[in-house]
XYZ file of C-alpha atoms in Angstrom:
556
model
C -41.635 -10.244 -87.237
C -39.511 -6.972 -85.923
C -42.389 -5.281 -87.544
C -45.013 -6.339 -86.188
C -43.421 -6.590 -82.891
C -43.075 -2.274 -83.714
C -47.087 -2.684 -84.597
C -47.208 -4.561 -81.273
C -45.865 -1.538 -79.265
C -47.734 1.353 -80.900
C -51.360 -0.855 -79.998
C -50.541 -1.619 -76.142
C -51.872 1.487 -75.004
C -55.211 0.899 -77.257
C -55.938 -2.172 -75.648
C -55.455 -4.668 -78.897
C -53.850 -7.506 -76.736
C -54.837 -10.041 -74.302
C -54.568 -9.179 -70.718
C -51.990 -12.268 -70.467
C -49.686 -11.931 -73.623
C -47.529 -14.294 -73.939
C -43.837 -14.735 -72.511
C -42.918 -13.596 -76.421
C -44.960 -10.364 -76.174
C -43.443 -9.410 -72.975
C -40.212 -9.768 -74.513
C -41.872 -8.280 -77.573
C -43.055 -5.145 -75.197
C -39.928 -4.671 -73.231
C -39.135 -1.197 -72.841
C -35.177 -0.039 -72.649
C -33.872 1.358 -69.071
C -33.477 4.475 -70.596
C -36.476 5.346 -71.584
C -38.132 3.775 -68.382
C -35.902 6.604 -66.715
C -36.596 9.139 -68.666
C -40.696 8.465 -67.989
C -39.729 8.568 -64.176
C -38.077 11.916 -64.575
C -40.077 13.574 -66.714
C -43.310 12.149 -64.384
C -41.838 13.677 -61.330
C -41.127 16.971 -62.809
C -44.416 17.494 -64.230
C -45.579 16.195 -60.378
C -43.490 18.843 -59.134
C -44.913 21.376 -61.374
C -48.224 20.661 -60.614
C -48.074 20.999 -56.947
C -46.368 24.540 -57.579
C -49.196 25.621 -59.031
C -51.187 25.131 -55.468
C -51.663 28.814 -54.045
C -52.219 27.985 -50.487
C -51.054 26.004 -47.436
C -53.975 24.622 -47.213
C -54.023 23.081 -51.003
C -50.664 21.543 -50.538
C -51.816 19.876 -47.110
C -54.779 18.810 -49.575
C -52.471 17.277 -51.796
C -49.981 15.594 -49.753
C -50.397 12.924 -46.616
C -47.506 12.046 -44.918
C -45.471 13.814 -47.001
C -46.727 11.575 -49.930
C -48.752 12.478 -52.992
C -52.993 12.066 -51.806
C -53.821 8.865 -54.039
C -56.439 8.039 -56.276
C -59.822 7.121 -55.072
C -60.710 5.685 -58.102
C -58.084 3.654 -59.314
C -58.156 0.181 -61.805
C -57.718 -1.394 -58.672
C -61.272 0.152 -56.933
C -62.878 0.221 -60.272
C -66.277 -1.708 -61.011
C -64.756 -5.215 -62.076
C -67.862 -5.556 -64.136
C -66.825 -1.969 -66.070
C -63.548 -3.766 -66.514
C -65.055 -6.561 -68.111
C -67.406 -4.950 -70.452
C -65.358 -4.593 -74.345
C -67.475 -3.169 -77.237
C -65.492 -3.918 -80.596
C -67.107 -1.684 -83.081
C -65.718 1.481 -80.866
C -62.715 -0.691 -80.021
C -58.950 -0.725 -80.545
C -59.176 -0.396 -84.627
C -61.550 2.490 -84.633
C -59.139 4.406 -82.123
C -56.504 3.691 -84.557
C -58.189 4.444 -87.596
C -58.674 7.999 -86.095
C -55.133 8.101 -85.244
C -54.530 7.932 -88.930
C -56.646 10.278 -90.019
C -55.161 12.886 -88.141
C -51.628 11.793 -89.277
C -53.364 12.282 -92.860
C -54.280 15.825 -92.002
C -50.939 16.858 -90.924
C -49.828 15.680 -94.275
C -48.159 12.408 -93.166
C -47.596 9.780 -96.193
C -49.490 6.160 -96.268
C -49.942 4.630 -99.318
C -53.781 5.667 -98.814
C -55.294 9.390 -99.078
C -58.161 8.365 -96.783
C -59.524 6.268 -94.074
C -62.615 4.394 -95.425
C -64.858 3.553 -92.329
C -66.552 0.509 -92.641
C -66.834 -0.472 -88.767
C -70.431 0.967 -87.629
C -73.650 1.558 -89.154
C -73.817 4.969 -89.181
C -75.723 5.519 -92.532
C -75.332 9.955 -92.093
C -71.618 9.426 -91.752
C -71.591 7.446 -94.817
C -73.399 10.091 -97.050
C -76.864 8.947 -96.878
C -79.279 11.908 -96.998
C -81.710 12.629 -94.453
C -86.177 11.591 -95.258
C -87.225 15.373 -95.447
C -89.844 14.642 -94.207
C -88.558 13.542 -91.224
C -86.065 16.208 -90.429
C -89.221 18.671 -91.861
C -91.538 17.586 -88.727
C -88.857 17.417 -86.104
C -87.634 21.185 -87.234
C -91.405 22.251 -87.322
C -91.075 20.854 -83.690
C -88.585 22.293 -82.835
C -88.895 25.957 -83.966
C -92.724 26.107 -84.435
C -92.353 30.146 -85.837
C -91.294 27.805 -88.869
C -95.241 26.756 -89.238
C -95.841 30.121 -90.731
C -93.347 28.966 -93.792
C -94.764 27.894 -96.986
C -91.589 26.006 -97.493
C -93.152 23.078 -95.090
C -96.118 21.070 -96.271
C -99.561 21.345 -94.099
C -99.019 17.038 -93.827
C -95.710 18.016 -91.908
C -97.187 20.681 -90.221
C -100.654 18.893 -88.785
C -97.942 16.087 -87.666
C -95.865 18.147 -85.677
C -98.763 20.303 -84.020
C -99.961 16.933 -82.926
C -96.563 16.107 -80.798
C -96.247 19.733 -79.911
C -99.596 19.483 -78.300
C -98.375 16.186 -76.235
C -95.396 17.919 -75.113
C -95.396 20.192 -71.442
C -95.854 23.940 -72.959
C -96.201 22.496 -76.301
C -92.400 22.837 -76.712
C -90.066 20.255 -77.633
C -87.825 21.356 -74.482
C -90.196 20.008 -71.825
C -89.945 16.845 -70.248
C -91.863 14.111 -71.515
C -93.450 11.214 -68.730
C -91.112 8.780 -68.613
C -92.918 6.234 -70.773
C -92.506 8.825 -73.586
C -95.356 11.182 -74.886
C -98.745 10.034 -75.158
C -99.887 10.129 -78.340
C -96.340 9.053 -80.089
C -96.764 6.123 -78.201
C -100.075 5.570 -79.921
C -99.020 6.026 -83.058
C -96.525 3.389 -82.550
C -99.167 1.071 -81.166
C -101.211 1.730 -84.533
C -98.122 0.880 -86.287
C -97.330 -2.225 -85.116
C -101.043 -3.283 -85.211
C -100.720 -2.572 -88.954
C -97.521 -4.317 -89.474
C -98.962 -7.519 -87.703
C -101.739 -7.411 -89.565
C -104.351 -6.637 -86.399
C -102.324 -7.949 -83.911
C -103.965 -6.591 -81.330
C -101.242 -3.725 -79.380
C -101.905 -1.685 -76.388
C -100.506 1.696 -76.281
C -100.238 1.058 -72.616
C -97.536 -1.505 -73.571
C -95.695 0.743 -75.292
C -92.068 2.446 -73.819
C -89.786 5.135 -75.913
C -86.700 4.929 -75.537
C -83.366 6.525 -75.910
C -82.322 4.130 -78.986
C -82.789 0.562 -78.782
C -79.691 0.185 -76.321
C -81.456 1.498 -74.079
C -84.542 -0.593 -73.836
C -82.415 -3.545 -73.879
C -80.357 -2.286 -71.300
C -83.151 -1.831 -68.785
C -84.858 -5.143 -69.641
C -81.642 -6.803 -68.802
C -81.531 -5.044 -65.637
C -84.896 -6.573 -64.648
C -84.035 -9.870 -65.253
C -80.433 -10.241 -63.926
C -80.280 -11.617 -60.394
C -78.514 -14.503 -58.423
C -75.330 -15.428 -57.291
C -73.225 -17.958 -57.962
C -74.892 -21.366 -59.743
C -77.907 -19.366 -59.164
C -77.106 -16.478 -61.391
C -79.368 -15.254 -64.443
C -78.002 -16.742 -67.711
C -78.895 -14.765 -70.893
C -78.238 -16.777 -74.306
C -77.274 -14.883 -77.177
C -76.580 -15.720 -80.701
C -72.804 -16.239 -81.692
C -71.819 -13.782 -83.952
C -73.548 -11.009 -81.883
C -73.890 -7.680 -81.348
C -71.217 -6.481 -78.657
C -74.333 -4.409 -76.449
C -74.869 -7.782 -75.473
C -72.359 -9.005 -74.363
C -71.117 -5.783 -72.821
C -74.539 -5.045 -70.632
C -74.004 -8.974 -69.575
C -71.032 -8.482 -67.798
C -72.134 -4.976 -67.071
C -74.714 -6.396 -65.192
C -72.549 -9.449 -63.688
C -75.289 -11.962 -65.514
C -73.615 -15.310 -67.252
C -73.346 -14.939 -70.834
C -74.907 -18.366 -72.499
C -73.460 -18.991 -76.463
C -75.546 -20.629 -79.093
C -74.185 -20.499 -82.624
C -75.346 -19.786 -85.395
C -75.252 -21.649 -88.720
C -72.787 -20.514 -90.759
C -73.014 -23.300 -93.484
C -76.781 -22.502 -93.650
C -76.488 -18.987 -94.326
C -76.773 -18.382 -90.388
C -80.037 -19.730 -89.600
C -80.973 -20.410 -86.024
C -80.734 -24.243 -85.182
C -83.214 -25.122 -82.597
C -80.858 -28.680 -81.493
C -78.306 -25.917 -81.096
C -80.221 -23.912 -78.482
C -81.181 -27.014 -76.717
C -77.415 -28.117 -76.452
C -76.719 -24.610 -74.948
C -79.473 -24.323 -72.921
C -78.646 -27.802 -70.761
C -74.561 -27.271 -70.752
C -75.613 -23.651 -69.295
C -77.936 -25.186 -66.547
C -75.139 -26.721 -64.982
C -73.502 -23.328 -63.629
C -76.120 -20.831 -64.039
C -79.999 -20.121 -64.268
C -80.690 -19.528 -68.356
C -83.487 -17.045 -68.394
C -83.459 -15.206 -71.091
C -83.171 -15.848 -74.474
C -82.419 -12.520 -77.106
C -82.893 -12.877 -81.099
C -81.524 -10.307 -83.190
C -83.334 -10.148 -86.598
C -82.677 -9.167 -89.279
C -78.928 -10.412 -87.840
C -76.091 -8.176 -86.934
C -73.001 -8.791 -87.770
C -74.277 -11.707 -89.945
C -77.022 -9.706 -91.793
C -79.388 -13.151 -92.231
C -83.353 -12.812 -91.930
C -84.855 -15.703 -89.798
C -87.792 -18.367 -91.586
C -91.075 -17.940 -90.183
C -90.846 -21.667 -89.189
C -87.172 -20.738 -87.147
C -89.133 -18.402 -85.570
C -91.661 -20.648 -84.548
C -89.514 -23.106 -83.308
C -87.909 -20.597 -80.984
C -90.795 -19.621 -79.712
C -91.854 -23.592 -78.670
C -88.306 -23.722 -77.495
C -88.728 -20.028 -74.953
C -92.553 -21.730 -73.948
C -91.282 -24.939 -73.258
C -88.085 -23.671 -70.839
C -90.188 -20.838 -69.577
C -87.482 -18.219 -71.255
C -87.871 -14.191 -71.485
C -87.443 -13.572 -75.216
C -86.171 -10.283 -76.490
C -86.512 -9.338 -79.857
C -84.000 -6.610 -81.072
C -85.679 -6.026 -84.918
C -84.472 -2.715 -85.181
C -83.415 -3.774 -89.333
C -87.104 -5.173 -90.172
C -87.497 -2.466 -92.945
C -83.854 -3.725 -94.401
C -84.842 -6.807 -96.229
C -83.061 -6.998 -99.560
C -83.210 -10.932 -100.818
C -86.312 -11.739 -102.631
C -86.444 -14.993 -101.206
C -86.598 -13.074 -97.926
C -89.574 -12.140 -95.707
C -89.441 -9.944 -91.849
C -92.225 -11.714 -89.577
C -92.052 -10.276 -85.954
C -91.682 -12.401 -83.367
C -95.314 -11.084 -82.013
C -96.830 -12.051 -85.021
C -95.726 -15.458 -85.073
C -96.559 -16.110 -81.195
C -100.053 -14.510 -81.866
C -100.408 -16.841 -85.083
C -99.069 -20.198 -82.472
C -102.448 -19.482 -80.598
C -103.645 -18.078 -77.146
C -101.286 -20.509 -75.015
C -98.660 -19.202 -76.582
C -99.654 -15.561 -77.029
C -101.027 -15.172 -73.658
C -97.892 -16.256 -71.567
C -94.997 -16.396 -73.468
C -92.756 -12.985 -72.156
C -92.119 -10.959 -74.816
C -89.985 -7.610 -75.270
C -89.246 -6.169 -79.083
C -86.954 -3.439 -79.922
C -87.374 -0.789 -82.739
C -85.365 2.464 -83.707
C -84.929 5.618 -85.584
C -81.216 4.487 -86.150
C -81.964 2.066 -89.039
C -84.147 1.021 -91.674
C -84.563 3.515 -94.419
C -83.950 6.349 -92.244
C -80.696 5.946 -90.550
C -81.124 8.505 -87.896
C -78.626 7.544 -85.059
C -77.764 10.990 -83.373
C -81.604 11.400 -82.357
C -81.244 8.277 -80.221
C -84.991 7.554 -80.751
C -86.469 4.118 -80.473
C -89.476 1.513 -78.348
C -89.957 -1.513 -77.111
C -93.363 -3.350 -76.810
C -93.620 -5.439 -73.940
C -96.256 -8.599 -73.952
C -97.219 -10.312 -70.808
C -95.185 -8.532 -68.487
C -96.549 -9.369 -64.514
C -98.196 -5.957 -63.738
C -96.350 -5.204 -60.752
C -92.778 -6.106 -63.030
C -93.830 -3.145 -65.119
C -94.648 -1.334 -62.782
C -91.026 -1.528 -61.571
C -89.890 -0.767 -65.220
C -91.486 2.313 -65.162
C -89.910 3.533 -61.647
C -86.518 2.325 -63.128
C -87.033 4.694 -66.152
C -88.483 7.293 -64.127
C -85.094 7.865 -62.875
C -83.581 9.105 -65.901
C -86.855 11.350 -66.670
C -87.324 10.468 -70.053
C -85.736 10.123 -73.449
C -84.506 12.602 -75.435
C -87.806 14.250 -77.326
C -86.530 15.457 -80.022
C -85.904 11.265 -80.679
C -89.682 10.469 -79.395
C -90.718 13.052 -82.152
C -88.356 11.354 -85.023
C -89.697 7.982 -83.865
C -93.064 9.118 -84.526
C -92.384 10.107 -88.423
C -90.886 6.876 -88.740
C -94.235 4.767 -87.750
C -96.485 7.386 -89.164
C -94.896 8.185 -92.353
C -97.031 10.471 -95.162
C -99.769 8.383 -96.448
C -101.191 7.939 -99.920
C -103.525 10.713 -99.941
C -101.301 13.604 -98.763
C -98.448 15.967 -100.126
C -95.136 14.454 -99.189
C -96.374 10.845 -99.785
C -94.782 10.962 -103.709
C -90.993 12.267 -102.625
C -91.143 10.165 -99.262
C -91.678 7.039 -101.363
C -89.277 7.901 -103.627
C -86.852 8.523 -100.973
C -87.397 5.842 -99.444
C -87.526 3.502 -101.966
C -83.980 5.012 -103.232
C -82.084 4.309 -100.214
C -83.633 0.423 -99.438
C -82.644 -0.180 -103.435
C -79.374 0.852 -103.005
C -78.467 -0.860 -100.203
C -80.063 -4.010 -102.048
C -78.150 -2.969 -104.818
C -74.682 -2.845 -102.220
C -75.599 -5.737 -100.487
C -75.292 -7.727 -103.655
C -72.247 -6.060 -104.242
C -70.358 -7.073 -101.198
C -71.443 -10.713 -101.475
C -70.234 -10.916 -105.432
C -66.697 -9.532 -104.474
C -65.982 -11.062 -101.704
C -66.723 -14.467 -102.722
C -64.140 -13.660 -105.608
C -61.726 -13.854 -103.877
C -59.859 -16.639 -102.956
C -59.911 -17.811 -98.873
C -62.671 -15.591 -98.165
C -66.582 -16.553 -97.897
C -69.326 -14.183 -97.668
C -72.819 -15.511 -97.334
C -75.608 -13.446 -98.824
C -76.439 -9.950 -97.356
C -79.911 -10.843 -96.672
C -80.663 -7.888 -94.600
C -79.493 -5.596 -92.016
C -76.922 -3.708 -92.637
C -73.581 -5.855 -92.819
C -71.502 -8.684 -94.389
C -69.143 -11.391 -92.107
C -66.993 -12.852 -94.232
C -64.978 -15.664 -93.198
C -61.722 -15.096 -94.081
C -58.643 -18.053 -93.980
C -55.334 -16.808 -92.068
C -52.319 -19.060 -92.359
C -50.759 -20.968 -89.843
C -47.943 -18.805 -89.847
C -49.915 -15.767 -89.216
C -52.039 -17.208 -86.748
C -48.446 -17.980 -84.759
C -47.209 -14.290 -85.010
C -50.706 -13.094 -84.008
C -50.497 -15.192 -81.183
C -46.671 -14.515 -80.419
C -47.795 -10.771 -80.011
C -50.871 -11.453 -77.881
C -53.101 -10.897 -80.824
C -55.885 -12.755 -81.988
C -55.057 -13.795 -85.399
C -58.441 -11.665 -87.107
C -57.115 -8.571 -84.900
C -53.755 -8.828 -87.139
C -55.190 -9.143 -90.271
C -57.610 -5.808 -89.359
C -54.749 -3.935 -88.448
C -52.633 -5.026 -91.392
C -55.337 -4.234 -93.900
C -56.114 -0.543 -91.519
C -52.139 0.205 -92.048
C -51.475 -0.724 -95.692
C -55.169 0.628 -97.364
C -56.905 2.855 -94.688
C -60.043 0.335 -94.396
C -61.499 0.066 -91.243
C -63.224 -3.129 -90.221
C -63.980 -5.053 -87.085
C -62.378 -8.134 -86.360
C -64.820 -10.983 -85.791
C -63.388 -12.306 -82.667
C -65.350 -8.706 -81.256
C -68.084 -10.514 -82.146
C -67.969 -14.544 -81.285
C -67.340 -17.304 -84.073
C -66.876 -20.649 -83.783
C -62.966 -21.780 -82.332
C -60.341 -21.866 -85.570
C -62.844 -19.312 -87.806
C -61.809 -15.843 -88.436
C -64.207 -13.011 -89.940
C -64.498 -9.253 -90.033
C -67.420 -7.422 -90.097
C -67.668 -4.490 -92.462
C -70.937 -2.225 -93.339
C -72.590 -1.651 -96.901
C -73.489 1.593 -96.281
C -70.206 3.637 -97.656
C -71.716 4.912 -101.248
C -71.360 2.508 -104.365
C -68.113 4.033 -105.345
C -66.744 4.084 -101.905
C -67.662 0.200 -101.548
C -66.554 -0.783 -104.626
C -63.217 0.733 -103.981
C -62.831 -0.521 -100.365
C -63.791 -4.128 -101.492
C -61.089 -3.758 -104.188
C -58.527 -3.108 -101.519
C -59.876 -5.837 -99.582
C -59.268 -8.508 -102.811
C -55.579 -7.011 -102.925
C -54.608 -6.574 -99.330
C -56.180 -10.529 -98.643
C -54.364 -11.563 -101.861
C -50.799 -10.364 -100.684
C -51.643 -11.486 -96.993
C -51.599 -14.893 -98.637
C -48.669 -14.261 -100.436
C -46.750 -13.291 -97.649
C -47.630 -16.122 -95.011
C -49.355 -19.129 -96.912
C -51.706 -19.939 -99.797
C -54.872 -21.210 -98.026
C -56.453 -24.739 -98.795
C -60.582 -25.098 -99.242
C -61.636 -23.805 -95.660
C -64.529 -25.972 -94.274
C -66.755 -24.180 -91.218
């Protein structure tokens, strides 16, 4: 216990507890007189320093009122409430603690670990996967078109990126793009969802690049949140989510609306459960929206065709504004598995579905095969949107000017990759193929070792990027957690960060079901690197057992 209340002390600052601990963390947290003191001093002399430092009369007067130190016009008190309330777990209290002890690692500090394995964000470049060359050929032909003279490039790379040079203002990657994104990338993506849909027919018109997926679902939030009170917009999302959602919520001051997912049933979307949470939600707030994330993050399941349907019936018959973030359709590993886009399916339910059900889906250059996250490249297609709606969509993007190009450009290799007939097709495909069988390969993996292990569950990696395990925590951990203002998964993740260097992300960051606990850890470290981290995973739970409680059969 007088260790983790020394755990509890170095974490305050980082934001791991609760804003109410508990009368045992205060006690826990209590700071001696002395030191308090010696903060006060040491805070008034570097005060008094500062204001030194002020070369004129009129400075100091600048800095003082009334003899007293000018305050803060921004302060936690004046801040945005909604800022306050926004947390994002993956870049939470672990990570900044994980980079703590890397640099402690650096400056030759001993753990009983050489390394920090990061396993908290899918970041495939970070991880070691390689770049498409032909991807990062066309956006360098972009971006330094002398290189077009090179035989190193292929003419299929070249052609490409004459075609978005001659979209861009001065043909140069530089310019400003409209605000919608450049012309013809957009109707390349329009061709390329036509072709995944099988003829769906897609307007390029209906077509907006954006900076990442984040940022499409950000502004399609921001048309749809209004209301006060009982009145305000209620957006359901699945439980376990993604924490942009529930960040850009209360961002946006909307009412976040829960439905769960199934965990027993590899978690598949129950239609009775979205009809339980749309009525409970009615009763204090407008449900409006209704987002889908598939293939799943953090649960890395692939939705039925018949689910889909049935959410579809379910968004037509409550009049709900679906948004579809499908930003992992190319990572499908299980056999038994199949990606159907939500606009197929409503096409396929007929034209009084098709033709008024709201529809928004997100893509991105930051996964599938590609993994390119620093261009911050991406679209969303929007179906049915009221004219003069999208026409406010496009003055609310206006305002930023556009997305980064250099991302528009990478989006366009990704839905116009080489085809059959020309140069790069033969290393693209093998490239491609390479990284989408390895992480089939890894996702396979995870499942097999974690389910080894004894009080921990990991449904299969169907797609996406990630496992959620369930893990059991004893009663006697879950009462230390909660004596230091923890939540009991937050221990465990720091325990297992401070005795093996993995870095995980608690599942309480993103929603279970009351009494569960999971983490959420990516397969995209290399095959060694995974096999290693879920080693230490098997030891470190095995010993956390050991230490507070053997765990009966856990039942979700």
């Amino acid at each position: 216990m007088h260790r983790l209340q020394s755990l509890a002390n170095r974490y305050l600052a980082a934001g791991v507890f609760k804003r109410h601990p508990s009368p045992l963390s205060i006690k826990a947290l209590q700071v001696p007189c002395c030191v308090q003191a010696i903060r006060l001093k040491t805070q008034g002399s570097i005060e008094e320093s500062r204001l030194k430092r002020f070369s004129t009369a009129e400075a100091t007067v600048d800095a003082r009122e009334n003899g007293k130190v000018r305050e803060k016009v921004l302060t936690m008190e004046t801040l945005n409430p909604y800022v306050k309330a926004v947390e994002y777990a993956v870049r939470g209290p672990i990570v900044i603690k994980a980079g703590e002890i890397e640099q402690e690692l650096q400056e030759g500090k001993k753990k009983p670990f050489t390394e920090v394995i990061r396993a908290n964000i899918g970041d495939a470049h970070a991880m070691g996967q390689q770049p498409i060359t032909f991807l990062r050929q066309v956006v360098a032909l972009c971006t330094w078109p002398e290189l077009m003279d090179s035989p190193a490039f292929p003419e299929d790379a070249k052609l490409r990126a004459q075609r978005i040079l001659q979209g861009c203002g001065g043909q140069s990657l530089g310019s400003y793009s409209a605000s919608q994104g450049v012309e013809c990338i957009r109707k390349d993506v329009a061709k390329y969802v036509a072709q995944r849909d099988q003829g769906v027919p897609t307007s390029w018109d209906n077509i907006f690049l954006t900076t990442g997926a984040s940022d499409g679902i950000m502004n399609i939030l921001k048309l749809l949140v209004s209301g006060e009170g009982p009145s305000r917009t209620g957006v359901m999302i699945p439980i376990p989510q993604y924490p942009l959602y529930s960040a850009a919520i209360s961002e946006l001051g909307a009412v976040q609306v829960n439905y769960y997912l199934d965990e027993n049933n590899c978690w598949a979307l129950d239609i009775d459960e979205l009809h339980r949470a749309y009525h409970k939600a009615k009763q204090y707030c407008i449900p409006r929206v209704l987002c889908i994330i598939n293939p799943g993050n953090p649960t890395g399941q692939v939705q039925s065709r018949k689910c889909i349907e049935d959410v579809l019936q379910f968004a037509y018959e409550e009049k709900l504004f679906v948004m579809s973030d499908e930003v992992y359709q190319d990572n499908i590993y299980s056999p038994d598995c199949q990606f159907y886009s939500f606009k197929k399916v409503l096409y396929d339910l007929g034209p009084q579905y098709f033709k008024s059900v709201e529809l928004v889906s997100f893509h991105s250059t930051s996964k599938g095969y590609t993994g390119e996250c620093g261009f911050r490249g991406g679209y969303m297609e929007v179906i049915n949107l009221d004219p003069d709606v999208k026409a406010q969509l496009l003055k609310l993007l206006s305002v930023r000017l556009c997305p980064p190009v250099t991302g528009q450009a990478a989006m366009d290799v990704i839905v116009n990759p080489p085809q059959k007939d020309e140069p790069s097709y033969p290393q693209f495909l093998k490239e491609k193929s390479a990284v989408l069988s390895t992480l089939a390969e890894k996702a396979r993996l995870t499942e097999q070792l974690l389910n080894e292990v004894p009080g921990i569950q990991c449904n299969p990696v169907q797609g996406a990027m990630y496992a959620f395990p369930r893990i059991f925590i004893p009663p006697r951990a879950v009462d230390e957690a909660k004596a230091l203002g923890m939540t009991p998964d937050m221990l465990y993740c720091l325990r297992l960060l401070e005795e093996t260097g993995i870095c995980v992300v608690p599942g309480s960051g993103f929603g279970q079901k009351e009494g569960t606990y999971h983490f959420r850890m990516t397969i995209l470290p290399s095959t060694e690197k995974l096999k290693l981290l879920l080693e230490k995973v098997q030891g470190f739970h095995i010993r956390f057992l050991e230490e507070y409680g053997a765990p009966e059969e856990p039942s979700v």
